[in-house]
Amino acid sequence: MTGSGGTRDLEEARAVLAAAERVVVLTGSGISAEAGVPTFRGAGGLWRSHRPEELATPEAFRRDPALVWGWYRWRRALVGACRPNPGHVALAAFALGPRDVEIVTQNVDGLHQRAAQDAAADGDPAAGFPTELHGSLLRDRCSRCDRRTDAEIPPPGSVPGPDDPGAADQAPPRCVSCDAPVRPDVVWFGEALDASSLEHAFEAAREADACLVVGTSALVYPAAGVPRAAVAAGRPVIEVNLEPTPLTPYATFSLQGSAGTILPRVLGG
Ligand code: BJW
Ligand code: ZN
């Protein structure tokens, strides 16, 4: 039964989550949209002015490292100015509760970790730390020897955006070990995801009592396969999104609306 997203669906989805001992959550850029982080596709998305193949591929970085590095510096400055929103906060509080909650994210913005740290106060924030399938914007990685370091986050507003005059092209720094260009530690199109993280996500999806999917277009694989694994294992899937996605026909409940509004209601105690 696919729900239409009304109050009854929300109450039923809430009951399913409350009864579950193990919950897997897959998040996408929509959960961070209300924090001010742009999504990728659709109105206002990051792919509006550039095609992904021009920026988020290893070929693009080889072809024009300054363009790609400048774009990521702009995004780092933007994310550095953002704070977790009520969706992140509700999820972090849910993860601190009595259930086994596995958060799997496609996001690279570090906002789940920040929400978990805030929610845990003096406790252990690890409960709300996600498996990051697409890496992190907050780390650099050498394009040759894979040496990883914390990224420098430019001050908010200090980097011109891709549509600003004098847009930010900047040569990437060089690795201190091998002198190759440094890149952001994110997963680009055509690159493999970390195998153990991916296996962990699929196993969590197959074994969970419920799967919650928030703010993703469910188009990018293999991440989009995670809720499909839950469906295949007969687990209830609850989707939260502003609009239908290719996953919607398979979802047990499709809750249409913003993550910041729906998550506190569907997860709240
Ligand atoms: C709200 C909201 C609000 C808004 N509240 N909701 C099968 C078929 C065809 C192609 C492939 C396939 N399998 C693999 C591929 C190729 C490719 C792929 O999937 N392409 C598709 C586009 C078709 N996949 C890959 O290349 C992957 N690698 C791979 O397969 O490797 C194979 C390999 C194996 C062994 C050796 C070598 C290779 C890698 C994919 C990497 C994706 N990387 C990016 C960039 C990360 C770095 C960066 O940030 O710059 O990841 S692309 C981009 O898309 C980013 C995101 O994580 C990802 C998903 O996007 P997301 O989060 O879903 O965002 P949007 O914008 O698409 O959607 C937002 C949603 O939120 C919308 O639905 C809104 O309605 C909603 N929303 N506001 C609730 N307030
Ligand atoms: Zn190196």
mmCIF file of C-alpha atoms and ligand atoms in Angstrom:
data_model
loop_
_atom_site.group_PDB
_atom_site.id
_atom_site.type_symbol
_atom_site.label_atom_id
_atom_site.label_comp_id
_atom_site.label_asym_id
_atom_site.label_seq_id
_atom_site.Cartn_x
_atom_site.Cartn_y
_atom_site.Cartn_z
ATOM 1 C CA MET A 1 0.000 0.000 0.000
ATOM 2 C CA THR A 2 1.467 3.296 -1.051
ATOM 3 C CA GLY A 3 0.287 6.132 1.119
ATOM 4 C CA SER A 4 -0.605 9.552 -0.186
ATOM 5 C CA GLY A 5 1.124 11.359 2.615
ATOM 6 C CA GLY A 6 -1.908 12.373 4.691
ATOM 7 C CA THR A 7 -2.143 12.562 8.475
ATOM 8 C CA ARG A 8 -3.218 8.921 8.742
ATOM 9 C CA ASP A 9 -0.138 7.787 6.807
ATOM 10 C CA LEU A 10 2.055 9.901 9.034
ATOM 11 C CA GLU A 11 0.548 8.333 12.153
ATOM 12 C CA GLU A 12 0.880 4.822 10.727
ATOM 13 C CA ALA A 13 4.474 5.421 9.639
ATOM 14 C CA ARG A 14 5.214 6.804 13.085
ATOM 15 C CA ALA A 15 3.814 3.639 14.670
ATOM 16 C CA VAL A 16 5.940 1.433 12.385
ATOM 17 C CA LEU A 17 9.091 3.335 13.361
ATOM 18 C CA ALA A 18 8.195 3.359 17.052
ATOM 19 C CA ALA A 19 7.730 -0.429 17.027
ATOM 20 C CA ALA A 20 10.966 -1.134 15.127
ATOM 21 C CA GLU A 21 14.034 -2.350 16.984
ATOM 22 C CA ARG A 22 16.348 -1.731 14.038
ATOM 23 C CA VAL A 23 15.910 1.172 11.640
ATOM 24 C CA VAL A 24 18.041 2.059 8.638
ATOM 25 C CA VAL A 25 17.860 5.627 7.343
ATOM 26 C CA LEU A 26 19.100 6.733 3.920
ATOM 27 C CA THR A 27 19.447 10.480 3.508
ATOM 28 C CA GLY A 28 20.127 12.692 0.503
ATOM 29 C CA SER A 29 20.674 16.358 -0.145
ATOM 30 C CA GLY A 30 16.999 17.228 0.489
ATOM 31 C CA ILE A 31 17.505 16.818 4.254
ATOM 32 C CA SER A 32 20.105 19.593 4.167
ATOM 33 C CA ALA A 33 18.167 21.892 1.837
ATOM 34 C CA GLU A 34 16.474 23.687 4.727
ATOM 35 C CA ALA A 35 19.884 24.238 6.297
ATOM 36 C CA GLY A 36 20.823 26.221 3.182
ATOM 37 C CA VAL A 37 22.849 23.547 1.362
ATOM 38 C CA PRO A 38 21.706 23.378 -2.289
ATOM 39 C CA THR A 39 20.474 20.041 -3.666
ATOM 40 C CA PHE A 40 21.865 18.682 -6.929
ATOM 41 C CA ARG A 41 18.909 18.250 -9.272
ATOM 42 C CA GLY A 42 15.816 20.359 -9.831
ATOM 43 C CA ALA A 43 15.114 24.027 -9.181
ATOM 44 C CA GLY A 44 18.010 25.743 -7.441
ATOM 45 C CA GLY A 45 20.081 22.550 -7.648
ATOM 46 C CA LEU A 46 23.832 22.581 -8.080
ATOM 47 C CA TRP A 47 23.571 20.960 -11.497
ATOM 48 C CA ARG A 48 21.549 23.905 -12.784
ATOM 49 C CA SER A 49 24.523 25.724 -14.255
ATOM 50 C CA HIS A 50 26.972 22.855 -14.729
ATOM 51 C CA ARG A 51 26.455 19.307 -15.864
ATOM 52 C CA PRO A 52 27.709 16.758 -13.304
ATOM 53 C CA GLU A 53 30.040 15.285 -15.893
ATOM 54 C CA GLU A 54 31.807 18.664 -16.037
ATOM 55 C CA LEU A 55 32.498 18.847 -12.319
ATOM 56 C CA ALA A 56 31.980 15.642 -10.372
ATOM 57 C CA THR A 57 34.147 13.208 -12.301
ATOM 58 C CA PRO A 58 37.831 12.269 -12.200
ATOM 59 C CA GLU A 59 38.043 13.212 -15.903
ATOM 60 C CA ALA A 60 36.803 16.747 -15.124
ATOM 61 C CA PHE A 61 39.451 17.117 -12.417
ATOM 62 C CA ARG A 62 42.187 15.993 -14.812
ATOM 63 C CA ARG A 63 40.879 18.270 -17.575
ATOM 64 C CA ASP A 64 40.366 21.409 -15.500
ATOM 65 C CA PRO A 65 41.534 21.011 -11.878
ATOM 66 C CA ALA A 66 41.171 24.744 -11.148
ATOM 67 C CA LEU A 67 37.494 24.793 -12.188
ATOM 68 C CA VAL A 68 36.665 21.746 -10.074
ATOM 69 C CA TRP A 69 38.739 22.859 -7.075
ATOM 70 C CA GLY A 70 37.198 26.361 -7.188
ATOM 71 C CA TRP A 71 33.686 24.886 -7.244
ATOM 72 C CA TYR A 72 34.408 22.718 -4.212
ATOM 73 C CA ARG A 73 36.003 25.628 -2.321
ATOM 74 C CA TRP A 74 32.799 27.624 -2.908
ATOM 75 C CA ARG A 75 30.700 24.696 -1.625
ATOM 76 C CA ARG A 76 32.952 24.310 1.426
ATOM 77 C CA ALA A 77 32.491 27.966 2.324
ATOM 78 C CA LEU A 78 28.738 27.546 1.896
ATOM 79 C CA VAL A 79 28.510 24.403 4.050
ATOM 80 C CA GLY A 80 30.772 25.948 6.682
ATOM 81 C CA ALA A 81 28.117 28.618 7.239
ATOM 82 C CA CYS A 82 25.240 26.104 7.598
ATOM 83 C CA ARG A 83 23.852 24.566 10.766
ATOM 84 C CA PRO A 84 21.841 21.339 11.195
ATOM 85 C CA ASN A 85 18.106 21.924 10.676
ATOM 86 C CA PRO A 86 15.132 20.366 12.519
ATOM 87 C CA GLY A 87 15.325 17.261 10.277
ATOM 88 C CA HIS A 88 18.940 16.536 11.281
ATOM 89 C CA VAL A 89 18.118 17.320 14.904
ATOM 90 C CA ALA A 90 15.109 14.947 15.012
ATOM 91 C CA LEU A 91 17.154 12.166 13.438
ATOM 92 C CA ALA A 92 20.041 12.648 15.867
ATOM 93 C CA ALA A 93 17.644 12.489 18.836
ATOM 94 C CA PHE A 94 16.005 9.359 17.383
ATOM 95 C CA ALA A 95 19.435 7.702 17.028
ATOM 96 C CA LEU A 96 20.157 8.384 20.715
ATOM 97 C CA GLY A 97 16.990 6.503 21.715
ATOM 98 C CA PRO A 98 16.552 2.824 22.537
ATOM 99 C CA ARG A 99 16.608 1.519 18.922
ATOM 100 C CA ASP A 100 19.506 0.449 16.770
ATOM 101 C CA VAL A 101 19.502 3.244 14.180
ATOM 102 C CA GLU A 102 21.896 3.116 11.214
ATOM 103 C CA ILE A 103 22.108 6.406 9.347
ATOM 104 C CA VAL A 104 23.485 6.034 5.833
ATOM 105 C CA THR A 105 23.998 9.285 3.980
ATOM 106 C CA GLN A 106 24.855 10.322 0.455
ATOM 107 C CA ASN A 107 25.609 13.789 1.798
ATOM 108 C CA VAL A 108 29.117 15.135 2.134
ATOM 109 C CA ASP A 109 28.253 18.139 4.337
ATOM 110 C CA GLY A 110 28.975 16.753 7.832
ATOM 111 C CA LEU A 111 25.619 18.016 9.186
ATOM 112 C CA HIS A 112 24.516 14.646 10.630
ATOM 113 C CA GLN A 113 27.723 14.534 12.680
ATOM 114 C CA ARG A 114 27.199 18.068 13.925
ATOM 115 C CA ALA A 115 23.604 17.303 14.918
ATOM 116 C CA ALA A 116 24.757 14.119 16.700
ATOM 117 C CA GLN A 117 27.403 16.037 18.637
ATOM 118 C CA ASP A 118 24.870 18.677 19.665
ATOM 119 C CA ALA A 119 22.273 16.062 20.663
ATOM 120 C CA ALA A 120 24.672 13.935 22.682
ATOM 121 C CA ALA A 121 25.940 16.923 24.708
ATOM 122 C CA ASP A 122 28.287 15.149 27.140
ATOM 123 C CA GLY A 123 27.310 11.671 25.920
ATOM 124 C CA ASP A 124 28.641 9.628 23.016
ATOM 125 C CA PRO A 125 27.586 11.127 19.668
ATOM 126 C CA ALA A 126 28.587 7.979 17.763
ATOM 127 C CA ALA A 127 24.962 6.764 17.714
ATOM 128 C CA GLY A 128 24.026 9.470 15.223
ATOM 129 C CA PHE A 129 27.204 9.347 13.134
ATOM 130 C CA PRO A 130 26.347 8.249 9.608
ATOM 131 C CA THR A 131 28.021 5.955 7.142
ATOM 132 C CA GLU A 132 29.065 8.443 4.447
ATOM 133 C CA LEU A 133 28.645 6.662 1.121
ATOM 134 C CA HIS A 134 29.890 9.573 -0.995
ATOM 135 C CA GLY A 135 32.750 10.734 1.236
ATOM 136 C CA SER A 136 33.139 14.124 2.865
ATOM 137 C CA LEU A 137 33.543 17.679 1.694
ATOM 138 C CA LEU A 138 35.412 18.338 4.927
ATOM 139 C CA ARG A 139 38.402 16.195 3.929
ATOM 140 C CA ASP A 140 41.030 16.379 1.204
ATOM 141 C CA ARG A 141 42.644 13.383 -0.444
ATOM 142 C CA CYS A 142 45.717 13.164 -2.623
ATOM 143 C CA SER A 143 44.760 12.232 -6.182
ATOM 144 C CA ARG A 144 47.752 9.883 -6.392
ATOM 145 C CA CYS A 145 48.710 8.438 -2.972
ATOM 146 C CA ASP A 146 45.301 8.830 -1.205
ATOM 147 C CA ARG A 147 46.826 10.695 1.760
ATOM 148 C CA ARG A 148 43.871 12.221 3.638
ATOM 149 C CA THR A 149 43.846 15.502 5.562
ATOM 150 C CA ASP A 150 41.246 17.844 7.037
ATOM 151 C CA ALA A 151 40.102 20.365 4.470
ATOM 152 C CA GLU A 152 40.507 24.085 4.929
ATOM 153 C CA ILE A 153 37.012 25.561 5.076
ATOM 154 C CA PRO A 154 37.058 29.103 3.640
ATOM 155 C CA PRO A 155 35.147 31.753 5.631
ATOM 156 C CA PRO A 156 31.483 32.137 4.593
ATOM 157 C CA GLY A 157 31.018 34.311 1.528
ATOM 158 C CA SER A 158 34.764 34.521 0.843
ATOM 159 C CA VAL A 159 34.646 32.464 -2.373
ATOM 160 C CA PRO A 160 32.778 33.715 -5.462
ATOM 161 C CA GLY A 161 30.141 31.268 -6.711
ATOM 162 C CA PRO A 162 30.107 29.593 -10.130
ATOM 163 C CA ASP A 163 27.609 32.138 -11.450
ATOM 164 C CA ASP A 164 29.365 35.210 -10.007
ATOM 165 C CA PRO A 165 31.557 37.368 -12.209
ATOM 166 C CA GLY A 166 35.159 36.287 -11.677
ATOM 167 C CA ALA A 167 34.001 32.841 -10.559
ATOM 168 C CA ALA A 168 36.402 30.924 -8.408
ATOM 169 C CA ASP A 169 38.897 29.009 -10.469
ATOM 170 C CA GLN A 170 41.848 28.123 -8.279
ATOM 171 C CA ALA A 171 44.626 25.594 -8.727
ATOM 172 C CA PRO A 172 44.428 22.830 -6.110
ATOM 173 C CA PRO A 173 47.234 22.509 -3.564
ATOM 174 C CA ARG A 174 49.864 19.775 -3.952
ATOM 175 C CA CYS A 175 50.254 16.748 -1.708
ATOM 176 C CA VAL A 176 53.068 17.169 0.823
ATOM 177 C CA SER A 177 54.076 13.512 0.356
ATOM 178 C CA CYS A 178 54.063 13.047 -3.418
ATOM 179 C CA ASP A 179 53.389 16.482 -4.931
ATOM 180 C CA ALA A 180 50.305 15.350 -6.877
ATOM 181 C CA PRO A 181 47.213 17.619 -6.902
ATOM 182 C CA VAL A 182 44.974 17.320 -3.865
ATOM 183 C CA ARG A 183 41.227 16.741 -4.413
ATOM 184 C CA PRO A 184 38.153 16.686 -2.173
ATOM 185 C CA ASP A 185 37.606 13.280 -0.529
ATOM 186 C CA VAL A 186 34.255 12.715 -2.214
ATOM 187 C CA VAL A 187 33.037 9.996 -4.585
ATOM 188 C CA TRP A 188 32.683 11.203 -8.149
ATOM 189 C CA PHE A 189 30.681 9.579 -10.947
ATOM 190 C CA GLY A 190 32.410 6.448 -12.197
ATOM 191 C CA GLU A 191 34.327 5.981 -8.933
ATOM 192 C CA ALA A 192 33.768 3.054 -6.611
ATOM 193 C CA LEU A 193 32.197 3.625 -3.202
ATOM 194 C CA ASP A 194 34.037 2.232 -0.190
ATOM 195 C CA ALA A 195 33.194 -1.470 -0.333
ATOM 196 C CA SER A 196 32.847 -2.088 3.409
ATOM 197 C CA SER A 197 30.630 0.995 3.920
ATOM 198 C CA LEU A 198 28.428 -0.139 1.083
ATOM 199 C CA GLU A 199 28.172 -3.697 2.383
ATOM 200 C CA HIS A 200 27.358 -2.333 5.853
ATOM 201 C CA ALA A 201 24.556 -0.187 4.364
ATOM 202 C CA PHE A 202 23.036 -3.061 2.383
ATOM 203 C CA GLU A 203 23.226 -5.423 5.341
ATOM 204 C CA ALA A 204 21.555 -2.839 7.588
ATOM 205 C CA ALA A 205 18.790 -2.407 4.960
ATOM 206 C CA ARG A 206 18.162 -6.144 4.674
ATOM 207 C CA GLU A 207 18.078 -6.634 8.442
ATOM 208 C CA ALA A 208 16.212 -3.532 9.576
ATOM 209 C CA ASP A 209 12.609 -3.672 10.757
ATOM 210 C CA ALA A 210 11.984 -0.418 8.891
ATOM 211 C CA CYS A 211 13.750 1.739 6.320
ATOM 212 C CA LEU A 212 13.367 5.530 6.271
ATOM 213 C CA VAL A 213 14.426 7.392 3.119
ATOM 214 C CA VAL A 214 14.730 11.168 3.309
ATOM 215 C CA GLY A 215 15.342 13.842 0.668
ATOM 216 C CA THR A 216 16.897 11.852 -2.128
ATOM 217 C CA SER A 217 15.909 11.666 -5.786
ATOM 218 C CA ALA A 218 16.764 7.936 -5.541
ATOM 219 C CA LEU A 219 18.456 8.155 -8.933
ATOM 220 C CA VAL A 220 22.118 7.641 -8.120
ATOM 221 C CA TYR A 221 23.345 4.082 -7.735
ATOM 222 C CA PRO A 222 24.528 2.101 -5.886
ATOM 223 C CA ALA A 223 23.174 4.262 -3.002
ATOM 224 C CA ALA A 224 19.644 4.126 -4.466
ATOM 225 C CA GLY A 225 19.872 0.350 -4.215
ATOM 226 C CA VAL A 226 19.928 0.493 -0.396
ATOM 227 C CA PRO A 227 16.151 1.046 0.073
ATOM 228 C CA ARG A 228 15.528 -1.321 -2.846
ATOM 229 C CA ALA A 229 17.291 -4.009 -0.763
ATOM 230 C CA ALA A 230 14.900 -3.268 2.113
ATOM 231 C CA VAL A 231 11.943 -3.591 -0.282
ATOM 232 C CA ALA A 232 13.309 -6.892 -1.605
ATOM 233 C CA ALA A 233 13.648 -8.179 1.974
ATOM 234 C CA GLY A 234 10.003 -7.277 2.650
ATOM 235 C CA ARG A 235 10.786 -4.416 5.046
ATOM 236 C CA PRO A 236 8.460 -1.418 5.304
ATOM 237 C CA VAL A 237 9.898 1.640 3.569
ATOM 238 C CA ILE A 238 8.900 5.161 4.583
ATOM 239 C CA GLU A 239 9.844 7.885 2.133
ATOM 240 C CA VAL A 240 9.952 11.582 3.036
ATOM 241 C CA ASN A 241 10.289 13.911 0.055
ATOM 242 C CA LEU A 242 8.793 17.036 -1.463
ATOM 243 C CA GLU A 243 7.894 15.063 -4.572
ATOM 244 C CA PRO A 244 7.546 11.510 -5.896
ATOM 245 C CA THR A 245 10.712 9.629 -6.905
ATOM 246 C CA PRO A 246 11.392 6.317 -8.660
ATOM 247 C CA LEU A 247 11.269 4.717 -5.187
ATOM 248 C CA THR A 248 7.760 6.003 -4.429
ATOM 249 C CA PRO A 249 5.838 3.112 -6.073
ATOM 250 C CA TYR A 250 7.743 0.698 -3.825
ATOM 251 C CA ALA A 251 7.383 2.680 -0.593
ATOM 252 C CA THR A 252 4.966 1.518 2.072
ATOM 253 C CA PHE A 253 4.370 5.137 3.066
ATOM 254 C CA SER A 254 5.229 8.156 0.972
ATOM 255 C CA LEU A 255 5.121 11.266 3.141
ATOM 256 C CA GLN A 256 5.154 14.343 0.948
ATOM 257 C CA GLY A 257 6.573 17.443 2.549
ATOM 258 C CA SER A 258 9.780 18.920 3.868
ATOM 259 C CA ALA A 259 12.109 16.849 6.014
ATOM 260 C CA GLY A 260 12.313 19.656 8.576
ATOM 261 C CA THR A 261 8.552 19.490 9.112
ATOM 262 C CA ILE A 262 7.900 15.772 8.773
ATOM 263 C CA LEU A 263 10.860 14.199 10.594
ATOM 264 C CA PRO A 264 10.141 15.810 13.985
ATOM 265 C CA ARG A 265 6.546 14.559 13.686
ATOM 266 C CA VAL A 266 7.270 11.040 12.451
ATOM 267 C CA LEU A 267 10.239 10.435 14.781
ATOM 268 C CA GLY A 268 9.310 12.571 17.780
ATOM 269 C CA GLY A 269 8.763 10.928 21.150
HETATM 270 C C1 BJW B 1 13.497 17.515 -0.142
HETATM 271 C C2 BJW B 1 13.643 18.778 0.375
HETATM 272 C C3 BJW B 1 13.184 18.954 1.666
HETATM 273 C C4 BJW B 1 14.416 18.876 -1.576
HETATM 274 N N1 BJW B 1 12.667 17.915 2.346
HETATM 275 N N2 BJW B 1 12.970 16.501 0.521
HETATM 276 C C5 BJW B 1 22.750 2.083 -12.823
HETATM 277 C C6 BJW B 1 22.111 2.690 -13.906
HETATM 278 C C7 BJW B 1 22.647 3.828 -14.538
HETATM 279 C C8 BJW B 1 23.832 4.380 -14.086
HETATM 280 C C9 BJW B 1 24.459 3.778 -13.022
HETATM 281 C C10 BJW B 1 23.934 2.643 -12.415
HETATM 282 N N3 BJW B 1 24.765 2.286 -11.391
HETATM 283 C C11 BJW B 1 25.764 3.168 -11.335
HETATM 284 C C12 BJW B 1 25.611 4.092 -12.310
HETATM 285 C C13 BJW B 1 26.476 5.263 -12.613
HETATM 286 C C14 BJW B 1 26.319 6.370 -11.610
HETATM 287 C C15 BJW B 1 24.841 6.725 -11.457
HETATM 288 O O1 BJW B 1 24.161 6.326 -10.542
HETATM 289 N N4 BJW B 1 24.334 7.544 -12.360
HETATM 290 C C16 BJW B 1 22.927 7.963 -12.280
HETATM 291 C C17 BJW B 1 22.875 9.476 -12.369
HETATM 292 C C18 BJW B 1 22.139 7.231 -13.301
HETATM 293 N N5 BJW B 1 26.924 6.001 -10.333
HETATM 294 C C19 BJW B 1 28.220 6.122 -10.096
HETATM 295 O O2 BJW B 1 29.000 6.527 -10.950
HETATM 296 C C20 BJW B 1 28.724 5.720 -8.724
HETATM 297 N N6 BJW B 1 29.856 4.872 -8.854
HETATM 298 C C21 BJW B 1 29.782 3.662 -9.411
HETATM 299 O O3 BJW B 1 28.736 3.176 -9.789
HETATM 300 O O4 BJW B 1 30.991 3.040 -9.492
HETATM 301 C C22 BJW B 1 31.072 1.769 -10.151
HETATM 302 C C23 BJW B 1 32.497 1.278 -10.018
HETATM 303 C C24 BJW B 1 32.713 0.048 -9.430
HETATM 304 C C25 BJW B 1 34.025 -0.421 -9.311
HETATM 305 C C26 BJW B 1 35.093 0.368 -9.753
HETATM 306 C C27 BJW B 1 34.857 1.612 -10.299
HETATM 307 C C28 BJW B 1 33.539 2.077 -10.432
HETATM 308 C C29 BJW B 1 29.215 6.927 -7.943
HETATM 309 C C30 BJW B 1 28.137 7.930 -7.671
HETATM 310 C C31 BJW B 1 28.760 9.149 -6.985
HETATM 311 C C32 BJW B 1 27.749 10.281 -6.832
HETATM 312 N N7 BJW B 1 28.441 11.463 -6.462
HETATM 313 C C33 BJW B 1 27.681 12.659 -6.185
HETATM 314 C C34 BJW B 1 28.667 13.815 -5.950
HETATM 315 C C35 BJW B 1 29.340 13.652 -4.588
HETATM 316 C C36 BJW B 1 30.349 14.703 -4.350
HETATM 317 C C37 BJW B 1 29.754 16.069 -4.289
HETATM 318 O O5 BJW B 1 28.911 16.374 -3.420
HETATM 319 O O6 BJW B 1 30.152 16.887 -5.115
HETATM 320 O O7 BJW B 1 26.849 12.468 -5.052
HETATM 321 S S1 BJW B 1 26.493 13.070 -7.479
HETATM 322 C C38 BJW B 1 25.253 13.680 -6.380
HETATM 323 O O8 BJW B 1 24.078 12.839 -6.462
HETATM 324 C C39 BJW B 1 25.824 13.500 -4.970
HETATM 325 C C40 BJW B 1 24.628 13.012 -4.210
HETATM 326 O O9 BJW B 1 25.028 12.334 -3.051
HETATM 327 C C41 BJW B 1 23.933 12.138 -5.212
HETATM 328 C C42 BJW B 1 22.485 11.900 -4.920
HETATM 329 O O10 BJW B 1 21.758 13.087 -4.995
HETATM 330 P P1 BJW B 1 20.573 13.358 -3.952
HETATM 331 O O11 BJW B 1 21.119 13.495 -2.599
HETATM 332 O O12 BJW B 1 19.522 12.353 -4.153
HETATM 333 O O13 BJW B 1 20.125 14.827 -4.395
HETATM 334 P P2 BJW B 1 19.112 15.270 -5.579
HETATM 335 O O14 BJW B 1 19.331 16.703 -5.830
HETATM 336 O O15 BJW B 1 19.183 14.357 -6.730
HETATM 337 O O16 BJW B 1 17.665 15.065 -4.944
HETATM 338 C C43 BJW B 1 17.221 15.851 -3.868
HETATM 339 C C44 BJW B 1 15.885 15.317 -3.429
HETATM 340 O O17 BJW B 1 15.503 15.967 -2.230
HETATM 341 C C45 BJW B 1 14.769 15.564 -4.457
HETATM 342 O O18 BJW B 1 14.028 14.364 -4.614
HETATM 343 C C46 BJW B 1 13.904 16.651 -3.798
HETATM 344 O O19 BJW B 1 12.524 16.540 -4.122
HETATM 345 C C47 BJW B 1 14.145 16.387 -2.343
HETATM 346 N N8 BJW B 1 14.044 17.554 -1.482
HETATM 347 N N9 BJW B 1 14.237 19.589 -0.619
HETATM 348 C C48 BJW B 1 12.567 16.698 1.682
HETATM 349 N N10 BJW B 1 13.264 20.166 2.262
HETATM 350 ZN ZN ZN B 2 50.171 12.161 -2.459
#
